[in-house]
Amino acid sequence: MLLDVSESQLVLVDYQERLMPAIAEHHVVLANARRLARAAHRLGVPVWGTEQNPAKLGQNDPELRALCQRTVTKMAFSAVEEGLLDCLRPPARPTPGNARSLPRHLQKAQAPTVERSMAVLAGCEAHVCLLQTALELVEQEVDVWVVTDACGSRTERNRDAAFDRLAGAGCELVTTEMVLFEWMRSAEHPAFRDVQALIK
């Protein structure tokens, strides 16, 4: 199964200014997160962010924050119960007017909620906030794809243990380039040159 750009949403977990310097290979991790966010923006993929206790850890990287449609602030390690699921699965809009007073055959059908089924996750720390968010999304029957080269922890052992557990739980493990090329599918894609330039 390949990623489908029309079914994807990107979630950027806790790339916060006071946390990132402690993350192993943080320059690479952050650079890949920026590539993902820029490509998502160019390809029309919704981008959501999360921030863990921003009063203590600061806000997300400014470039990433600017590319997010919304940033969920949280104290729980998983962002799912703190509002992320509402971003990924917006509630249906109520029908305007007093539709209940009309006979059933004259009532307008409620427009279905547009839902993208693939959540592409990247972030820090891989073994804490990213892991718990991903596992709770899996429980909510969301297809989760974890971008390994855009994830980090303070130690490689913790990061790798997270990847093992995520794979065992049914998450797809991918890299930044895999995501970008699967979103485009062809060198004839109108955005191919722009997106290719992000990885050169």
PDB file of C-alpha atoms in Angstrom:
ATOM      1  CA  MET A   1       0.000   0.000   0.000  1.00  0.00           C
ATOM      2  CA  LEU A   2       1.307   3.428  -0.967  1.00  0.00           C
ATOM      3  CA  LEU A   3       0.536   6.741   0.669  1.00  0.00           C
ATOM      4  CA  ASP A   4      -2.239   8.652  -1.067  1.00  0.00           C
ATOM      5  CA  VAL A   5      -1.808  12.428  -1.054  1.00  0.00           C
ATOM      6  CA  SER A   6      -5.583  12.975  -1.074  1.00  0.00           C
ATOM      7  CA  GLU A   7      -5.984  10.746   2.002  1.00  0.00           C
ATOM      8  CA  SER A   8      -2.999  12.067   3.996  1.00  0.00           C
ATOM      9  CA  GLN A   9      -2.643  14.449   6.915  1.00  0.00           C
ATOM     10  CA  LEU A  10       0.716  15.375   8.449  1.00  0.00           C
ATOM     11  CA  VAL A  11       1.143  15.579  12.227  1.00  0.00           C
ATOM     12  CA  LEU A  12       4.301  17.227  13.610  1.00  0.00           C
ATOM     13  CA  VAL A  13       4.828  16.296  17.251  1.00  0.00           C
ATOM     14  CA  ASP A  14       6.736  18.578  19.654  1.00  0.00           C
ATOM     15  CA  TYR A  15       9.622  20.104  17.681  1.00  0.00           C
ATOM     16  CA  GLN A  16      10.052  22.571  20.524  1.00  0.00           C
ATOM     17  CA  GLU A  17      12.858  25.065  20.925  1.00  0.00           C
ATOM     18  CA  ARG A  18      14.016  23.921  24.378  1.00  0.00           C
ATOM     19  CA  LEU A  19      13.676  20.216  23.578  1.00  0.00           C
ATOM     20  CA  MET A  20      15.374  20.000  20.175  1.00  0.00           C
ATOM     21  CA  PRO A  21      18.993  20.639  21.303  1.00  0.00           C
ATOM     22  CA  ALA A  22      18.787  17.505  23.506  1.00  0.00           C
ATOM     23  CA  ILE A  23      17.588  15.268  20.645  1.00  0.00           C
ATOM     24  CA  ALA A  24      20.156  12.988  18.971  1.00  0.00           C
ATOM     25  CA  GLU A  25      20.902  14.244  15.420  1.00  0.00           C
ATOM     26  CA  HIS A  26      18.443  17.078  16.000  1.00  0.00           C
ATOM     27  CA  HIS A  27      19.627  19.038  12.947  1.00  0.00           C
ATOM     28  CA  VAL A  28      18.770  16.139  10.619  1.00  0.00           C
ATOM     29  CA  VAL A  29      15.468  15.432  12.377  1.00  0.00           C
ATOM     30  CA  LEU A  30      14.368  19.075  12.136  1.00  0.00           C
ATOM     31  CA  ALA A  31      15.531  19.453   8.522  1.00  0.00           C
ATOM     32  CA  ASN A  32      13.430  16.449   7.503  1.00  0.00           C
ATOM     33  CA  ALA A  33      10.405  17.775   9.396  1.00  0.00           C
ATOM     34  CA  ARG A  34      10.723  21.052   7.496  1.00  0.00           C
ATOM     35  CA  ARG A  35      10.938  19.152   4.181  1.00  0.00           C
ATOM     36  CA  LEU A  36       7.772  17.232   5.039  1.00  0.00           C
ATOM     37  CA  ALA A  37       5.880  20.374   6.054  1.00  0.00           C
ATOM     38  CA  ARG A  38       6.933  22.349   2.960  1.00  0.00           C
ATOM     39  CA  ALA A  39       6.008  19.480   0.638  1.00  0.00           C
ATOM     40  CA  ALA A  40       2.678  18.951   2.413  1.00  0.00           C
ATOM     41  CA  HIS A  41       1.896  22.648   2.052  1.00  0.00           C
ATOM     42  CA  ARG A  42       2.769  22.561  -1.647  1.00  0.00           C
ATOM     43  CA  LEU A  43       0.680  19.415  -2.238  1.00  0.00           C
ATOM     44  CA  GLY A  44      -2.398  20.456  -0.268  1.00  0.00           C
ATOM     45  CA  VAL A  45      -1.917  18.038   2.619  1.00  0.00           C
ATOM     46  CA  PRO A  46      -3.287  19.390   5.943  1.00  0.00           C
ATOM     47  CA  VAL A  47      -0.563  19.934   8.555  1.00  0.00           C
ATOM     48  CA  TRP A  48      -1.182  19.832  12.316  1.00  0.00           C
ATOM     49  CA  GLY A  49       1.273  20.458  15.137  1.00  0.00           C
ATOM     50  CA  THR A  50       1.462  19.615  18.824  1.00  0.00           C
ATOM     51  CA  GLU A  51       3.371  21.248  21.659  1.00  0.00           C
ATOM     52  CA  GLN A  52       4.026  19.586  25.029  1.00  0.00           C
ATOM     53  CA  ASN A  53       3.801  22.031  27.942  1.00  0.00           C
ATOM     54  CA  PRO A  54       4.984  25.030  25.869  1.00  0.00           C
ATOM     55  CA  ALA A  55       5.367  27.190  28.991  1.00  0.00           C
ATOM     56  CA  LYS A  56       8.329  24.972  29.939  1.00  0.00           C
ATOM     57  CA  LEU A  57       9.559  23.637  26.572  1.00  0.00           C
ATOM     58  CA  GLY A  58       8.827  26.639  24.359  1.00  0.00           C
ATOM     59  CA  GLN A  59       6.979  26.711  21.065  1.00  0.00           C
ATOM     60  CA  ASN A  60       7.655  24.600  17.999  1.00  0.00           C
ATOM     61  CA  ASP A  61      10.227  25.614  15.420  1.00  0.00           C
ATOM     62  CA  PRO A  62       8.828  28.856  13.909  1.00  0.00           C
ATOM     63  CA  GLU A  63       8.902  27.592  10.306  1.00  0.00           C
ATOM     64  CA  LEU A  64       6.989  24.435  11.230  1.00  0.00           C
ATOM     65  CA  ARG A  65       4.519  26.376  13.357  1.00  0.00           C
ATOM     66  CA  ALA A  66       3.790  28.737  10.451  1.00  0.00           C
ATOM     67  CA  LEU A  67       2.961  25.786   8.163  1.00  0.00           C
ATOM     68  CA  CYS A  68       0.519  24.181  10.630  1.00  0.00           C
ATOM     69  CA  GLN A  69      -3.186  24.803  10.281  1.00  0.00           C
ATOM     70  CA  ARG A  70      -3.479  24.413  14.041  1.00  0.00           C
ATOM     71  CA  THR A  71      -1.120  23.621  16.904  1.00  0.00           C
ATOM     72  CA  VAL A  72      -2.564  21.562  19.751  1.00  0.00           C
ATOM     73  CA  THR A  73      -1.087  22.444  23.150  1.00  0.00           C
ATOM     74  CA  LYS A  74      -1.072  19.574  25.619  1.00  0.00           C
ATOM     75  CA  MET A  75       0.038  18.333  28.994  1.00  0.00           C
ATOM     76  CA  ALA A  76      -0.745  14.661  28.320  1.00  0.00           C
ATOM     77  CA  PHE A  77       1.968  12.894  26.347  1.00  0.00           C
ATOM     78  CA  SER A  78      -0.532  11.703  23.723  1.00  0.00           C
ATOM     79  CA  ALA A  79      -2.158  14.467  21.704  1.00  0.00           C
ATOM     80  CA  VAL A  80      -5.197  12.362  20.825  1.00  0.00           C
ATOM     81  CA  GLU A  81      -7.344  13.246  23.844  1.00  0.00           C
ATOM     82  CA  GLU A  82      -6.073  16.832  23.873  1.00  0.00           C
ATOM     83  CA  GLY A  83      -7.718  17.764  20.565  1.00  0.00           C
ATOM     84  CA  LEU A  84      -5.685  16.144  17.790  1.00  0.00           C
ATOM     85  CA  LEU A  85      -8.449  13.708  16.912  1.00  0.00           C
ATOM     86  CA  ASP A  86     -10.816  16.663  16.372  1.00  0.00           C
ATOM     87  CA  CYS A  87      -8.336  18.023  13.825  1.00  0.00           C
ATOM     88  CA  LEU A  88      -7.998  14.707  12.017  1.00  0.00           C
ATOM     89  CA  ARG A  89     -11.724  13.902  12.186  1.00  0.00           C
ATOM     90  CA  PRO A  90     -13.677  17.160  12.311  1.00  0.00           C
ATOM     91  CA  PRO A  91     -17.218  16.836  13.679  1.00  0.00           C
ATOM     92  CA  ALA A  92     -20.059  16.958  11.160  1.00  0.00           C
ATOM     93  CA  ARG A  93     -21.527  20.419  10.657  1.00  0.00           C
ATOM     94  CA  PRO A  94     -25.104  20.830  11.850  1.00  0.00           C
ATOM     95  CA  THR A  95     -27.713  21.503   9.205  1.00  0.00           C
ATOM     96  CA  PRO A  96     -28.702  25.200   9.270  1.00  0.00           C
ATOM     97  CA  GLY A  97     -32.313  26.122   9.960  1.00  0.00           C
ATOM     98  CA  ASN A  98     -35.032  24.187  11.701  1.00  0.00           C
ATOM     99  CA  ALA A  99     -34.809  21.000   9.649  1.00  0.00           C
ATOM    100  CA  ARG A 100     -36.603  18.923  12.291  1.00  0.00           C
ATOM    101  CA  SER A 101     -39.850  20.753  11.650  1.00  0.00           C
ATOM    102  CA  LEU A 102     -39.858  19.680   7.992  1.00  0.00           C
ATOM    103  CA  PRO A 103     -41.232  16.361   6.812  1.00  0.00           C
ATOM    104  CA  ARG A 104     -38.438  13.802   6.456  1.00  0.00           C
ATOM    105  CA  HIS A 105     -38.557  13.787   2.635  1.00  0.00           C
ATOM    106  CA  LEU A 106     -37.941  17.580   2.571  1.00  0.00           C
ATOM    107  CA  GLN A 107     -35.064  17.607   5.052  1.00  0.00           C
ATOM    108  CA  LYS A 108     -31.614  18.172   3.552  1.00  0.00           C
ATOM    109  CA  ALA A 109     -29.189  15.337   4.051  1.00  0.00           C
ATOM    110  CA  GLN A 110     -26.274  16.255   6.273  1.00  0.00           C
ATOM    111  CA  ALA A 111     -23.072  16.626   4.280  1.00  0.00           C
ATOM    112  CA  PRO A 112     -20.642  13.844   5.171  1.00  0.00           C
ATOM    113  CA  THR A 113     -17.557  14.856   7.112  1.00  0.00           C
ATOM    114  CA  VAL A 114     -14.488  14.887   4.900  1.00  0.00           C
ATOM    115  CA  GLU A 115     -12.056  12.526   6.538  1.00  0.00           C
ATOM    116  CA  ARG A 116      -8.541  11.675   5.460  1.00  0.00           C
ATOM    117  CA  SER A 117      -7.680   8.204   6.659  1.00  0.00           C
ATOM    118  CA  MET A 118      -3.852   8.352   6.641  1.00  0.00           C
ATOM    119  CA  ALA A 119      -1.981  10.148   9.432  1.00  0.00           C
ATOM    120  CA  VAL A 120       1.697  10.738   8.657  1.00  0.00           C
ATOM    121  CA  LEU A 121       3.467  11.356  11.982  1.00  0.00           C
ATOM    122  CA  ALA A 122       6.891  12.716  12.795  1.00  0.00           C
ATOM    123  CA  GLY A 123       8.281  14.183  15.981  1.00  0.00           C
ATOM    124  CA  CYS A 124       9.955  14.045  19.347  1.00  0.00           C
ATOM    125  CA  GLU A 125      10.456  12.303  21.590  1.00  0.00           C
ATOM    126  CA  ALA A 126       9.875   9.189  19.539  1.00  0.00           C
ATOM    127  CA  HIS A 127       9.515   6.898  22.568  1.00  0.00           C
ATOM    128  CA  VAL A 128       7.181   9.177  24.537  1.00  0.00           C
ATOM    129  CA  CYS A 129       4.854  11.703  22.881  1.00  0.00           C
ATOM    130  CA  LEU A 130       5.140  10.400  19.327  1.00  0.00           C
ATOM    131  CA  LEU A 131       4.730   6.764  20.427  1.00  0.00           C
ATOM    132  CA  GLN A 132       1.738   7.400  22.679  1.00  0.00           C
ATOM    133  CA  THR A 133       0.018   9.585  20.075  1.00  0.00           C
ATOM    134  CA  ALA A 134       0.588   6.997  17.340  1.00  0.00           C
ATOM    135  CA  LEU A 135      -0.654   4.077  19.443  1.00  0.00           C
ATOM    136  CA  GLU A 136      -3.813   5.935  20.444  1.00  0.00           C
ATOM    137  CA  LEU A 137      -4.479   6.829  16.791  1.00  0.00           C
ATOM    138  CA  VAL A 138      -4.139   3.149  15.893  1.00  0.00           C
ATOM    139  CA  GLU A 139      -6.719   2.387  18.601  1.00  0.00           C
ATOM    140  CA  GLN A 140      -8.997   4.925  16.875  1.00  0.00           C
ATOM    141  CA  GLU A 141      -8.561   2.964  13.607  1.00  0.00           C
ATOM    142  CA  VAL A 142      -6.453   5.630  11.915  1.00  0.00           C
ATOM    143  CA  ASP A 143      -3.777   4.384   9.481  1.00  0.00           C
ATOM    144  CA  VAL A 144      -0.515   5.653  10.981  1.00  0.00           C
ATOM    145  CA  TRP A 145       2.698   6.175   9.011  1.00  0.00           C
ATOM    146  CA  VAL A 146       5.757   7.164  11.077  1.00  0.00           C
ATOM    147  CA  VAL A 147       8.537   9.077   9.312  1.00  0.00           C
ATOM    148  CA  THR A 148      11.599   7.598  10.996  1.00  0.00           C
ATOM    149  CA  ASP A 149      14.247  10.062   9.788  1.00  0.00           C
ATOM    150  CA  ALA A 150      12.131  12.983  11.045  1.00  0.00           C
ATOM    151  CA  CYS A 151      11.740  11.469  14.537  1.00  0.00           C
ATOM    152  CA  GLY A 152      14.129  11.681  17.428  1.00  0.00           C
ATOM    153  CA  SER A 153      14.778  10.946  21.072  1.00  0.00           C
ATOM    154  CA  ARG A 154      17.575  11.928  23.410  1.00  0.00           C
ATOM    155  CA  THR A 155      19.122   8.494  22.859  1.00  0.00           C
ATOM    156  CA  GLU A 156      19.147   6.260  19.802  1.00  0.00           C
ATOM    157  CA  ARG A 157      18.231   3.260  21.956  1.00  0.00           C
ATOM    158  CA  ASN A 158      14.959   4.894  23.010  1.00  0.00           C
ATOM    159  CA  ARG A 159      14.204   5.999  19.445  1.00  0.00           C
ATOM    160  CA  ASP A 160      14.850   2.523  18.008  1.00  0.00           C
ATOM    161  CA  ALA A 161      12.781   0.837  20.728  1.00  0.00           C
ATOM    162  CA  ALA A 162       9.904   3.131  19.771  1.00  0.00           C
ATOM    163  CA  PHE A 163      10.191   2.117  16.100  1.00  0.00           C
ATOM    164  CA  ASP A 164      10.150  -1.583  17.029  1.00  0.00           C
ATOM    165  CA  ARG A 165       7.040  -1.137  19.120  1.00  0.00           C
ATOM    166  CA  LEU A 166       5.277   1.025  16.516  1.00  0.00           C
ATOM    167  CA  ALA A 167       5.947  -1.509  13.767  1.00  0.00           C
ATOM    168  CA  GLY A 168       4.616  -4.277  15.983  1.00  0.00           C
ATOM    169  CA  ALA A 169       1.439  -2.268  16.571  1.00  0.00           C
ATOM    170  CA  GLY A 170       0.789  -1.972  12.836  1.00  0.00           C
ATOM    171  CA  CYS A 171       2.254   1.444  12.026  1.00  0.00           C
ATOM    172  CA  GLU A 172       4.048   1.795   8.692  1.00  0.00           C
ATOM    173  CA  LEU A 173       7.642   2.985   9.076  1.00  0.00           C
ATOM    174  CA  VAL A 174       8.783   5.249   6.233  1.00  0.00           C
ATOM    175  CA  THR A 175      11.367   7.926   5.449  1.00  0.00           C
ATOM    176  CA  THR A 176      10.935  11.512   4.324  1.00  0.00           C
ATOM    177  CA  GLU A 177      11.804  10.713   0.706  1.00  0.00           C
ATOM    178  CA  MET A 178       9.423   7.751   0.655  1.00  0.00           C
ATOM    179  CA  VAL A 179       6.583  10.043   1.773  1.00  0.00           C
ATOM    180  CA  LEU A 180       7.353  12.779  -0.751  1.00  0.00           C
ATOM    181  CA  PHE A 181       7.676  10.474  -3.752  1.00  0.00           C
ATOM    182  CA  GLU A 182       4.593   8.451  -2.797  1.00  0.00           C
ATOM    183  CA  TRP A 183       2.583  11.658  -2.466  1.00  0.00           C
ATOM    184  CA  MET A 184       3.604  12.630  -6.022  1.00  0.00           C
ATOM    185  CA  ARG A 185       3.707   9.147  -7.614  1.00  0.00           C
ATOM    186  CA  SER A 186       5.216  10.430 -10.880  1.00  0.00           C
ATOM    187  CA  ALA A 187       7.936  12.698 -12.255  1.00  0.00           C
ATOM    188  CA  GLU A 188       5.123  14.251 -14.282  1.00  0.00           C
ATOM    189  CA  HIS A 189       3.435  15.615 -11.154  1.00  0.00           C
ATOM    190  CA  PRO A 190       3.076  19.423 -11.476  1.00  0.00           C
ATOM    191  CA  ALA A 191       4.933  19.934  -8.172  1.00  0.00           C
ATOM    192  CA  PHE A 192       7.720  17.449  -8.928  1.00  0.00           C
ATOM    193  CA  ARG A 193      10.514  20.007  -9.447  1.00  0.00           C
ATOM    194  CA  ASP A 194       9.519  22.035  -6.359  1.00  0.00           C
ATOM    195  CA  VAL A 195       9.357  18.980  -4.110  1.00  0.00           C
ATOM    196  CA  GLN A 196      12.509  17.401  -5.560  1.00  0.00           C
ATOM    197  CA  ALA A 197      14.350  20.638  -4.780  1.00  0.00           C
ATOM    198  CA  LEU A 198      13.551  20.118  -1.075  1.00  0.00           C
ATOM    199  CA  ILE A 199      15.699  16.983  -0.911  1.00  0.00           C
ATOM    200  CA  LYS A 200      18.686  18.052  -3.018  1.00  0.00           C
TER     201      LYS A 200
END
